Amino acid sequence: MRVLLAGGAGYIGTHTAVALLESGHDVVLLDDLSGTHAIAAERVEKITGKPAPLVVGDAADDAVVAAVFDQYGPIDAIIHLAAFKAVGESTQKPLEYYSNNLDTTFALLRVGIARGIRSFVFSSTGTVYSDPADLPFTEESTTSIDLSNAYSKSKRMNEVVLADVARVNPDLNVTVLRYYNPVGAHPSGLIGEDPAGIPNNLMPFVSRVAIGSLDEIGVFGADYDTPDGTGLRDYIHVVDLAEGHVVALEQAQPGHQVFNLGTGRPVSVLELISSFEKAVGHDLPKKILDRRPGDVAATYCDPAKAAEVLGWRTRLEIDDACRDYWNWQTRNPAGYATPADAGVRPA
Ligand code: WQD
């Protein structure tokens, strides 16, 4: 199949592009480079030895999406990964999050359906589940639009749109993938996560402390009702996540399907830090801080449906993710920016 990856030069996008190419598919990457660098697409080609053409443009612009189909069509499927995704930032910039995360979906659906795509795969999130009493979350667990931040709400709104669009397009395969906390990097160390500025998420922050560009890890709360008092999350290796996208696409059926992509094995903040220290080979400076507003004690899934329906389950563990993340970080101390301009990354 030929697959348009919206947001394809990003963290999930590059890993999914590698997995698609290595499974014999063709890819076209569309990215506005707001959260990555064009070199990431070149790294995908270096890993696979196959073309990963990059179109730089806004996936919310119908004319941009149509031009991709004009130049690279016929295109069989769209995987939509183009979204703003910082939970905290979304509470401060709701309009930017709703417009970007919804307008991209509208444009990709309008043009994709008009051009006859067979499949639309959407990157959603396990943060749409609203009742902690349902843990571990299954695909039938309670969801809500009444969530703590605009990022999660925008994802839930997208899901509502996709369910209705699937209903009136019975030949279209719509697959919604709800994932958890992507971590790790491709074992080559050529592609990885490269957040601009101070990372919000735990693993990139720990890695920046380990590489020396940040001073100390702050642990947001050690008084949760969890085994060691720190937050529990379902950390899924990005290589497993990428392979989940390929399997979901290859097995997509007409209609609307939802899958959790996670490990089902919750890991605490202190456990992740300890695993990263093993990868680095020494302890890292850390201190316990107050809880972060908006955080929940625990989020993790029951991955049984993806295993039963898709025959997919994660293979890699948190130690693999920390090892691979550290390998990426040491080979790319300033991410995709060349060391020469490392000091000029936008804040
Ligand atoms: C993880 C744990 C923090 C930073 C993420 C993404 C979001 C969505 C869901 C996909 C929590 C703790 C963190 C730090 C810390 N992804 N922490 N010190 O909040 O689960 O959300 O997954 O849909 O886009 O943001 O991830 O990595 O920010 O936090 O103690 O410096 O680490 O309290 O327990 P989160 P996170």
mmCIF file of C-alpha atoms and ligand atoms in Angstrom:
data_model
loop_
_atom_site.group_PDB
_atom_site.id
_atom_site.type_symbol
_atom_site.label_atom_id
_atom_site.label_comp_id
_atom_site.label_asym_id
_atom_site.label_seq_id
_atom_site.Cartn_x
_atom_site.Cartn_y
_atom_site.Cartn_z
ATOM 1 C CA MET A 1 0.000 0.000 0.000
ATOM 2 C CA ARG A 2 1.020 3.633 -0.441
ATOM 3 C CA VAL A 3 0.454 5.486 2.828
ATOM 4 C CA LEU A 4 0.294 9.220 3.494
ATOM 5 C CA LEU A 5 1.716 9.858 6.981
ATOM 6 C CA ALA A 6 0.425 13.195 8.239
ATOM 7 C CA GLY A 7 2.933 14.322 10.868
ATOM 8 C CA GLY A 8 5.273 11.766 9.316
ATOM 9 C CA ALA A 9 8.558 13.504 10.213
ATOM 10 C CA GLY A 10 7.746 13.451 13.949
ATOM 11 C CA TYR A 11 8.635 11.000 16.712
ATOM 12 C CA ILE A 12 5.809 8.497 16.092
ATOM 13 C CA GLY A 13 5.716 9.320 12.382
ATOM 14 C CA THR A 14 9.340 8.463 11.592
ATOM 15 C CA HIS A 15 9.177 5.189 13.499
ATOM 16 C CA THR A 16 5.904 4.287 11.768
ATOM 17 C CA ALA A 17 7.434 5.180 8.392
ATOM 18 C CA VAL A 18 10.359 2.793 9.074
ATOM 19 C CA ALA A 19 7.972 0.002 10.089
ATOM 20 C CA LEU A 20 5.793 0.536 6.983
ATOM 21 C CA LEU A 21 8.782 0.582 4.607
ATOM 22 C CA GLU A 22 10.279 -2.522 6.219
ATOM 23 C CA SER A 23 6.890 -4.240 5.746
ATOM 24 C CA GLY A 24 6.984 -3.521 1.999
ATOM 25 C CA HIS A 25 4.716 -0.473 1.871
ATOM 26 C CA ASP A 26 5.441 2.932 0.321
ATOM 27 C CA VAL A 27 5.222 6.164 2.320
ATOM 28 C CA VAL A 28 4.801 9.881 1.730
ATOM 29 C CA LEU A 29 5.494 12.131 4.717
ATOM 30 C CA LEU A 30 3.549 15.390 5.173
ATOM 31 C CA ASP A 31 4.785 17.590 7.998
ATOM 32 C CA ASP A 32 4.801 21.322 8.833
ATOM 33 C CA LEU A 33 8.061 20.798 10.791
ATOM 34 C CA SER A 34 6.570 22.652 13.782
ATOM 35 C CA GLY A 35 7.765 19.839 16.040
ATOM 36 C CA THR A 36 10.646 18.263 14.147
ATOM 37 C CA HIS A 37 13.370 18.722 11.517
ATOM 38 C CA ALA A 38 13.444 17.742 7.836
ATOM 39 C CA ILE A 39 16.573 15.650 8.480
ATOM 40 C CA ALA A 40 14.341 13.130 10.279
ATOM 41 C CA ALA A 41 12.946 12.043 6.901
ATOM 42 C CA GLU A 42 16.480 11.550 5.557
ATOM 43 C CA ARG A 43 17.232 9.354 8.572
ATOM 44 C CA VAL A 44 14.207 7.159 7.709
ATOM 45 C CA GLU A 45 15.684 6.651 4.242
ATOM 46 C CA LYS A 46 19.107 5.905 5.746
ATOM 47 C CA ILE A 47 17.669 3.217 8.040
ATOM 48 C CA THR A 48 15.528 1.521 5.375
ATOM 49 C CA GLY A 49 17.371 2.261 2.129
ATOM 50 C CA LYS A 50 13.979 3.204 0.675
ATOM 51 C CA PRO A 51 12.418 6.543 -0.351
ATOM 52 C CA ALA A 52 10.534 8.530 2.275
ATOM 53 C CA PRO A 53 9.605 11.708 0.364
ATOM 54 C CA LEU A 54 8.771 14.649 2.625
ATOM 55 C CA VAL A 55 6.263 17.345 1.704
ATOM 56 C CA VAL A 56 6.560 20.347 4.016
ATOM 57 C CA GLY A 57 3.120 21.850 4.549
ATOM 58 C CA ASP A 58 0.035 22.179 6.723
ATOM 59 C CA ALA A 59 -2.160 19.072 6.807
ATOM 60 C CA ALA A 60 -5.099 21.379 7.698
ATOM 61 C CA ASP A 61 -4.916 22.931 4.225
ATOM 62 C CA ASP A 62 -6.996 21.025 1.649
ATOM 63 C CA ALA A 63 -4.861 22.399 -1.202
ATOM 64 C CA VAL A 64 -1.669 21.089 0.443
ATOM 65 C CA VAL A 65 -3.185 17.648 0.978
ATOM 66 C CA ALA A 66 -4.579 17.586 -2.590
ATOM 67 C CA ALA A 67 -1.140 18.495 -3.959
ATOM 68 C CA VAL A 68 0.334 15.460 -2.171
ATOM 69 C CA PHE A 69 -2.228 13.240 -3.887
ATOM 70 C CA ASP A 70 -1.512 14.945 -7.233
ATOM 71 C CA GLN A 71 2.229 14.372 -6.899
ATOM 72 C CA TYR A 72 2.364 10.974 -5.167
ATOM 73 C CA GLY A 73 -1.008 9.340 -5.835
ATOM 74 C CA PRO A 74 -2.664 6.919 -5.926
ATOM 75 C CA ILE A 75 -2.615 6.787 -2.123
ATOM 76 C CA ASP A 76 -4.375 3.894 -0.384
ATOM 77 C CA ALA A 77 -4.365 5.046 3.221
ATOM 78 C CA ILE A 78 -3.793 7.974 5.542
ATOM 79 C CA ILE A 79 -2.269 7.621 9.006
ATOM 80 C CA HIS A 80 -3.014 10.837 10.884
ATOM 81 C CA LEU A 81 -0.326 11.687 13.433
ATOM 82 C CA ALA A 82 -0.279 15.465 12.909
ATOM 83 C CA ALA A 83 -1.333 17.029 16.205
ATOM 84 C CA PHE A 84 -0.147 19.238 18.996
ATOM 85 C CA LYS A 85 0.256 16.948 22.003
ATOM 86 C CA ALA A 86 1.504 18.725 25.132
ATOM 87 C CA VAL A 87 -1.151 18.267 27.810
ATOM 88 C CA GLY A 88 -0.015 21.221 29.919
ATOM 89 C CA GLU A 89 0.415 23.584 26.961
ATOM 90 C CA SER A 90 -3.066 22.691 25.712
ATOM 91 C CA THR A 91 -4.640 24.112 28.883
ATOM 92 C CA GLN A 92 -3.039 27.476 28.053
ATOM 93 C CA LYS A 93 -3.708 27.411 24.275
ATOM 94 C CA PRO A 94 -7.081 25.680 23.792
ATOM 95 C CA LEU A 95 -7.975 27.427 20.530
ATOM 96 C CA GLU A 96 -4.674 26.480 18.891
ATOM 97 C CA TYR A 97 -5.143 22.875 19.998
ATOM 98 C CA TYR A 98 -8.775 22.554 18.876
ATOM 99 C CA SER A 99 -8.173 24.230 15.520
ATOM 100 C CA ASN A 100 -4.964 22.356 14.649
ATOM 101 C CA ASN A 101 -6.009 18.941 15.973
ATOM 102 C CA LEU A 102 -9.454 19.102 14.320
ATOM 103 C CA ASP A 103 -8.788 21.087 11.133
ATOM 104 C CA THR A 104 -6.055 18.609 10.134
ATOM 105 C CA THR A 105 -8.553 15.751 10.482
ATOM 106 C CA PHE A 106 -11.234 17.590 8.485
ATOM 107 C CA ALA A 107 -8.881 18.393 5.600
ATOM 108 C CA LEU A 108 -7.349 14.906 5.479
ATOM 109 C CA LEU A 109 -10.802 13.284 5.511
ATOM 110 C CA ARG A 110 -12.284 15.628 2.889
ATOM 111 C CA VAL A 111 -9.449 15.161 0.430
ATOM 112 C CA GLY A 112 -8.721 11.521 1.262
ATOM 113 C CA ILE A 113 -12.331 10.392 0.807
ATOM 114 C CA ALA A 114 -12.681 12.439 -2.379
ATOM 115 C CA ARG A 115 -9.511 10.773 -3.723
ATOM 116 C CA GLY A 116 -10.709 7.278 -2.806
ATOM 117 C CA ILE A 117 -8.517 6.173 0.104
ATOM 118 C CA ARG A 118 -9.451 2.785 1.581
ATOM 119 C CA SER A 119 -8.195 3.348 5.133
ATOM 120 C CA PHE A 120 -7.882 6.141 7.681
ATOM 121 C CA VAL A 121 -5.884 5.396 10.847
ATOM 122 C CA PHE A 122 -6.109 7.952 13.650
ATOM 123 C CA SER A 123 -3.617 8.530 16.455
ATOM 124 C CA SER A 124 -5.700 8.892 19.586
ATOM 125 C CA THR A 125 -4.886 8.579 23.272
ATOM 126 C CA GLY A 126 -5.644 6.583 26.372
ATOM 127 C CA THR A 127 -6.328 9.891 28.112
ATOM 128 C CA VAL A 128 -9.890 9.849 26.687
ATOM 129 C CA TYR A 129 -10.834 7.330 29.397
ATOM 130 C CA SER A 130 -12.412 9.263 32.229
ATOM 131 C CA ASP A 131 -13.093 6.875 35.124
ATOM 132 C CA PRO A 132 -10.069 5.575 37.093
ATOM 133 C CA ALA A 133 -12.356 2.894 38.539
ATOM 134 C CA ASP A 134 -12.197 1.262 35.081
ATOM 135 C CA LEU A 135 -8.424 0.595 35.278
ATOM 136 C CA PRO A 136 -6.916 -1.224 33.453
ATOM 137 C CA PHE A 137 -8.719 0.522 30.600
ATOM 138 C CA THR A 138 -10.337 -1.568 27.883
ATOM 139 C CA GLU A 139 -11.827 -0.184 24.651
ATOM 140 C CA GLU A 140 -15.231 -0.361 26.343
ATOM 141 C CA SER A 141 -14.157 1.698 29.365
ATOM 142 C CA THR A 142 -15.961 4.973 29.965
ATOM 143 C CA THR A 143 -14.828 7.857 27.778
ATOM 144 C CA SER A 144 -15.851 11.468 28.142
ATOM 145 C CA ILE A 145 -15.468 14.846 26.536
ATOM 146 C CA ASP A 146 -15.268 16.310 30.060
ATOM 147 C CA LEU A 147 -11.502 15.824 30.395
ATOM 148 C CA SER A 148 -8.813 17.860 32.147
ATOM 149 C CA ASN A 149 -7.177 19.428 29.081
ATOM 150 C CA ALA A 150 -7.770 20.597 25.507
ATOM 151 C CA TYR A 151 -5.358 18.015 24.059
ATOM 152 C CA SER A 152 -7.367 15.048 25.349
ATOM 153 C CA LYS A 153 -10.689 16.746 24.536
ATOM 154 C CA SER A 154 -9.527 17.416 20.959
ATOM 155 C CA LYS A 155 -8.678 13.729 20.576
ATOM 156 C CA ARG A 156 -12.074 12.654 21.920
ATOM 157 C CA MET A 157 -13.795 15.147 19.562
ATOM 158 C CA ASN A 158 -11.847 13.627 16.664
ATOM 159 C CA GLU A 159 -13.081 10.186 17.680
ATOM 160 C CA VAL A 160 -16.698 11.385 17.599
ATOM 161 C CA VAL A 161 -16.176 12.882 14.126
ATOM 162 C CA LEU A 162 -14.559 9.686 12.839
ATOM 163 C CA ALA A 163 -17.366 7.456 14.114
ATOM 164 C CA ASP A 164 -19.941 9.537 12.232
ATOM 165 C CA VAL A 165 -17.829 9.756 9.061
ATOM 166 C CA ALA A 166 -17.342 5.963 9.134
ATOM 167 C CA ARG A 167 -21.106 5.488 9.443
ATOM 168 C CA VAL A 168 -21.809 7.363 6.188
ATOM 169 C CA ASN A 169 -18.801 5.914 4.327
ATOM 170 C CA PRO A 170 -19.365 2.148 4.720
ATOM 171 C CA ASP A 171 -16.505 1.242 2.384
ATOM 172 C CA LEU A 172 -13.953 3.274 4.379
ATOM 173 C CA ASN A 173 -11.837 1.495 7.018
ATOM 174 C CA VAL A 174 -11.578 3.787 10.051
ATOM 175 C CA THR A 175 -9.203 2.638 12.811
ATOM 176 C CA VAL A 176 -8.712 4.585 16.044
ATOM 177 C CA LEU A 177 -5.571 3.746 18.017
ATOM 178 C CA ARG A 178 -5.564 4.886 21.651
ATOM 179 C CA TYR A 179 -2.038 4.889 22.936
ATOM 180 C CA TYR A 180 -0.339 5.684 26.159
ATOM 181 C CA ASN A 181 3.171 6.918 26.819
ATOM 182 C CA PRO A 182 5.479 6.402 23.841
ATOM 183 C CA VAL A 183 9.146 6.041 24.893
ATOM 184 C CA GLY A 184 12.409 4.722 23.517
ATOM 185 C CA ALA A 185 13.911 5.067 20.047
ATOM 186 C CA HIS A 186 14.866 3.007 17.019
ATOM 187 C CA PRO A 187 17.859 0.759 17.936
ATOM 188 C CA SER A 188 19.945 2.393 15.185
ATOM 189 C CA GLY A 189 19.997 5.627 17.203
ATOM 190 C CA LEU A 190 19.266 7.554 13.980
ATOM 191 C CA ILE A 191 15.701 8.585 14.850
ATOM 192 C CA GLY A 192 14.193 9.460 18.206
ATOM 193 C CA GLU A 193 12.254 11.972 20.247
ATOM 194 C CA ASP A 194 13.460 15.550 19.903
ATOM 195 C CA PRO A 195 11.230 17.917 21.908
ATOM 196 C CA ALA A 196 12.022 21.618 21.538
ATOM 197 C CA GLY A 197 12.864 23.501 24.721
ATOM 198 C CA ILE A 198 12.382 21.990 28.179
ATOM 199 C CA PRO A 199 10.628 18.610 27.787
ATOM 200 C CA ASN A 200 7.239 18.142 29.448
ATOM 201 C CA ASN A 201 7.452 14.364 29.365
ATOM 202 C CA LEU A 202 9.424 12.210 31.771
ATOM 203 C CA MET A 203 11.800 10.188 29.593
ATOM 204 C CA PRO A 204 13.138 13.104 27.507
ATOM 205 C CA PHE A 205 13.612 15.104 30.714
ATOM 206 C CA VAL A 206 15.531 12.257 32.400
ATOM 207 C CA SER A 207 17.635 11.848 29.259
ATOM 208 C CA ARG A 208 18.509 15.560 29.151
ATOM 209 C CA VAL A 209 19.658 15.319 32.802
ATOM 210 C CA ALA A 210 21.748 12.273 31.928
ATOM 211 C CA ILE A 211 23.361 14.051 28.936
ATOM 212 C CA GLY A 212 24.014 17.108 31.138
ATOM 213 C CA SER A 213 21.775 19.698 29.467
ATOM 214 C CA LEU A 214 19.427 19.788 32.504
ATOM 215 C CA ASP A 215 20.544 19.707 36.138
ATOM 216 C CA GLU A 216 18.153 17.516 38.079
ATOM 217 C CA ILE A 217 15.052 15.348 37.649
ATOM 218 C CA GLY A 218 11.976 16.608 39.486
ATOM 219 C CA VAL A 219 9.657 13.791 40.574
ATOM 220 C CA PHE A 220 6.126 15.218 40.523
ATOM 221 C CA GLY A 221 4.704 13.760 43.712
ATOM 222 C CA ALA A 222 5.573 10.715 45.810
ATOM 223 C CA ASP A 223 2.321 10.599 47.788
ATOM 224 C CA TYR A 224 0.023 8.899 45.277
ATOM 225 C CA ASP A 225 -1.813 5.722 46.206
ATOM 226 C CA THR A 226 0.662 3.569 44.245
ATOM 227 C CA PRO A 227 3.271 1.002 45.344
ATOM 228 C CA ASP A 228 6.130 3.516 45.609
ATOM 229 C CA GLY A 229 3.983 6.673 45.806
ATOM 230 C CA THR A 230 4.909 7.958 42.332
ATOM 231 C CA GLY A 231 2.745 8.050 39.215
ATOM 232 C CA LEU A 232 2.075 4.912 37.196
ATOM 233 C CA ARG A 233 1.994 4.981 33.386
ATOM 234 C CA ASP A 234 1.882 2.497 30.510
ATOM 235 C CA TYR A 235 5.193 3.199 28.733
ATOM 236 C CA ILE A 236 5.125 1.654 25.258
ATOM 237 C CA HIS A 237 8.319 1.397 23.196
ATOM 238 C CA VAL A 238 7.873 3.508 20.069
ATOM 239 C CA VAL A 239 9.075 0.596 17.884
ATOM 240 C CA ASP A 240 6.257 -1.583 19.277
ATOM 241 C CA LEU A 241 3.842 1.302 18.763
ATOM 242 C CA ALA A 242 4.933 1.745 15.137
ATOM 243 C CA GLU A 243 4.479 -1.964 14.435
ATOM 244 C CA GLY A 244 1.015 -1.725 15.970
ATOM 245 C CA HIS A 245 0.108 0.922 13.379
ATOM 246 C CA VAL A 246 1.282 -1.322 10.532
ATOM 247 C CA VAL A 247 -0.674 -4.354 11.782
ATOM 248 C CA ALA A 248 -3.789 -2.256 12.393
ATOM 249 C CA LEU A 249 -3.558 -0.818 8.866
ATOM 250 C CA GLU A 250 -2.943 -4.176 7.187
ATOM 251 C CA GLN A 251 -5.883 -5.769 9.002
ATOM 252 C CA ALA A 252 -8.248 -2.792 8.747
ATOM 253 C CA GLN A 253 -11.845 -3.690 7.960
ATOM 254 C CA PRO A 254 -14.676 -1.525 6.534
ATOM 255 C CA GLY A 255 -16.318 0.325 9.412
ATOM 256 C CA HIS A 256 -14.967 1.757 12.633
ATOM 257 C CA GLN A 257 -12.581 -0.036 15.017
ATOM 258 C CA VAL A 258 -10.880 1.115 18.228
ATOM 259 C CA PHE A 259 -7.766 -0.434 19.806
ATOM 260 C CA ASN A 260 -5.649 0.306 22.870
ATOM 261 C CA LEU A 261 -1.961 0.106 22.026
ATOM 262 C CA GLY A 262 -0.124 -0.378 25.299
ATOM 263 C CA THR A 263 1.849 -2.881 27.339
ATOM 264 C CA GLY A 264 -0.713 -3.396 30.108
ATOM 265 C CA ARG A 265 2.194 -3.283 32.593
ATOM 266 C CA PRO A 266 2.253 -0.016 34.598
ATOM 267 C CA VAL A 267 5.640 1.421 35.541
ATOM 268 C CA SER A 268 6.237 4.126 38.171
ATOM 269 C CA VAL A 269 8.285 7.302 37.820
ATOM 270 C CA LEU A 270 10.965 5.970 40.179
ATOM 271 C CA GLU A 271 11.070 2.634 38.335
ATOM 272 C CA LEU A 272 11.595 4.408 35.003
ATOM 273 C CA ILE A 273 14.350 6.569 36.476
ATOM 274 C CA SER A 274 16.015 3.473 37.954
ATOM 275 C CA SER A 275 15.876 1.725 34.576
ATOM 276 C CA PHE A 276 17.390 4.774 32.859
ATOM 277 C CA GLU A 277 20.179 4.858 35.472
ATOM 278 C CA LYS A 278 20.977 1.254 34.537
ATOM 279 C CA ALA A 279 21.278 2.298 30.878
ATOM 280 C CA VAL A 280 23.481 5.284 31.748
ATOM 281 C CA GLY A 281 25.586 3.340 34.263
ATOM 282 C CA HIS A 282 25.262 5.707 37.225
ATOM 283 C CA ASP A 283 22.684 7.389 39.465
ATOM 284 C CA LEU A 284 21.056 10.602 38.294
ATOM 285 C CA PRO A 285 20.305 13.667 40.459
ATOM 286 C CA LYS A 286 16.633 13.768 41.424
ATOM 287 C CA LYS A 287 14.338 15.399 43.962
ATOM 288 C CA ILE A 288 10.742 14.881 45.035
ATOM 289 C CA LEU A 289 8.497 17.846 44.168
ATOM 290 C CA ASP A 290 4.814 18.547 44.634
ATOM 291 C CA ARG A 291 2.317 16.855 42.346
ATOM 292 C CA ARG A 292 1.875 18.410 38.862
ATOM 293 C CA PRO A 293 -1.633 19.903 38.389
ATOM 294 C CA GLY A 294 -3.759 17.735 36.106
ATOM 295 C CA ASP A 295 -1.778 14.535 36.710
ATOM 296 C CA VAL A 296 -3.581 11.342 37.641
ATOM 297 C CA ALA A 297 -2.102 8.617 39.850
ATOM 298 C CA ALA A 298 -2.296 5.869 37.233
ATOM 299 C CA THR A 299 -3.081 5.330 33.554
ATOM 300 C CA TYR A 300 -2.558 1.985 31.834
ATOM 301 C CA CYS A 301 -4.519 -0.336 29.557
ATOM 302 C CA ASP A 302 -5.704 -3.892 29.100
ATOM 303 C CA PRO A 303 -4.191 -4.696 25.661
ATOM 304 C CA ALA A 304 -6.166 -7.913 25.159
ATOM 305 C CA LYS A 305 -8.316 -6.726 22.226
ATOM 306 C CA ALA A 306 -5.332 -5.833 20.007
ATOM 307 C CA ALA A 307 -3.796 -9.209 20.840
ATOM 308 C CA GLU A 308 -6.993 -11.140 20.063
ATOM 309 C CA VAL A 309 -8.145 -9.205 16.978
ATOM 310 C CA LEU A 310 -4.848 -8.041 15.464
ATOM 311 C CA GLY A 311 -2.492 -10.647 16.865
ATOM 312 C CA TRP A 312 -0.330 -7.740 18.081
ATOM 313 C CA ARG A 313 1.253 -7.266 21.493
ATOM 314 C CA THR A 314 4.270 -5.367 22.732
ATOM 315 C CA ARG A 315 7.620 -7.199 22.711
ATOM 316 C CA LEU A 316 9.839 -4.592 24.381
ATOM 317 C CA GLU A 317 10.114 -3.545 28.029
ATOM 318 C CA ILE A 318 11.034 -0.344 29.878
ATOM 319 C CA ASP A 319 14.706 -1.421 30.077
ATOM 320 C CA ASP A 320 14.786 -1.742 26.262
ATOM 321 C CA ALA A 321 13.191 1.697 25.919
ATOM 322 C CA CYS A 322 15.701 3.345 28.276
ATOM 323 C CA ARG A 323 18.643 1.642 26.564
ATOM 324 C CA ASP A 324 17.432 2.693 23.111
ATOM 325 C CA TYR A 325 16.535 6.208 24.207
ATOM 326 C CA TRP A 326 19.999 6.690 25.732
ATOM 327 C CA ASN A 327 21.612 5.339 22.557
ATOM 328 C CA TRP A 328 19.671 7.942 20.483
ATOM 329 C CA GLN A 329 20.523 10.715 22.964
ATOM 330 C CA THR A 330 24.271 9.997 23.091
ATOM 331 C CA ARG A 331 24.469 9.850 19.285
ATOM 332 C CA ASN A 332 22.388 13.026 18.970
ATOM 333 C CA PRO A 333 23.193 15.238 22.006
ATOM 334 C CA ALA A 334 21.242 18.134 20.438
ATOM 335 C CA GLY A 335 18.584 16.006 18.778
ATOM 336 C CA TYR A 336 18.278 16.586 15.020
ATOM 337 C CA ALA A 337 19.919 20.004 15.266
ATOM 338 C CA THR A 338 23.577 19.730 14.318
ATOM 339 C CA PRO A 339 25.912 20.256 17.311
ATOM 340 C CA ALA A 340 27.129 23.434 15.593
ATOM 341 C CA ASP A 341 23.744 25.125 15.971
ATOM 342 C CA ALA A 342 22.709 23.217 19.090
ATOM 343 C CA GLY A 343 22.727 26.393 21.141
ATOM 344 C CA VAL A 344 20.208 28.148 18.933
ATOM 345 C CA ARG A 345 17.238 25.766 19.298
ATOM 346 C CA PRO A 346 13.997 27.692 19.730
ATOM 347 C CA ALA A 347 12.833 27.925 23.364
HETATM 348 C C1 WQD B 1 4.537 10.719 33.094
HETATM 349 C C2 WQD B 1 4.736 10.609 34.601
HETATM 350 C C3 WQD B 1 4.356 12.673 35.766
HETATM 351 C C4 WQD B 1 7.817 14.766 33.990
HETATM 352 C C5 WQD B 1 1.712 11.829 28.153
HETATM 353 C C6 WQD B 1 1.732 12.823 27.029
HETATM 354 C C7 WQD B 1 0.392 12.970 26.377
HETATM 355 C C8 WQD B 1 -0.268 11.657 26.134
HETATM 356 C C9 WQD B 1 -0.310 10.816 27.407
HETATM 357 C C10 WQD B 1 -0.342 10.370 24.132
HETATM 358 C C11 WQD B 1 3.686 11.350 35.398
HETATM 359 C C12 WQD B 1 5.814 12.253 35.895
HETATM 360 C C13 WQD B 1 6.848 13.830 34.315
HETATM 361 C C14 WQD B 1 8.743 15.158 34.973
HETATM 362 C C15 WQD B 1 7.709 13.676 36.543
HETATM 363 N N1 WQD B 1 0.394 10.933 25.118
HETATM 364 N N2 WQD B 1 6.805 13.291 35.566
HETATM 365 N N3 WQD B 1 8.659 14.595 36.217
HETATM 366 O O1 WQD B 1 1.476 13.200 31.668
HETATM 367 O O2 WQD B 1 1.261 10.712 31.200
HETATM 368 O O3 WQD B 1 1.142 12.427 29.314
HETATM 369 O O4 WQD B 1 1.024 10.649 27.823
HETATM 370 O O5 WQD B 1 -1.491 10.542 23.931
HETATM 371 O O6 WQD B 1 0.607 13.605 25.122
HETATM 372 O O7 WQD B 1 2.108 14.067 27.528
HETATM 373 O O8 WQD B 1 3.319 11.889 30.484
HETATM 374 O O9 WQD B 1 5.769 11.934 30.657
HETATM 375 O O10 WQD B 1 4.477 14.059 31.220
HETATM 376 O O11 WQD B 1 4.379 12.108 32.775
HETATM 377 O O12 WQD B 1 7.653 13.167 37.689
HETATM 378 O O13 WQD B 1 9.663 16.019 34.752
HETATM 379 O O14 WQD B 1 5.987 11.215 34.954
HETATM 380 O O15 WQD B 1 3.865 13.197 36.997
HETATM 381 O O16 WQD B 1 3.441 10.602 36.594
HETATM 382 P P1 WQD B 1 1.746 12.052 30.775
HETATM 383 P P2 WQD B 1 4.555 12.573 31.248
#
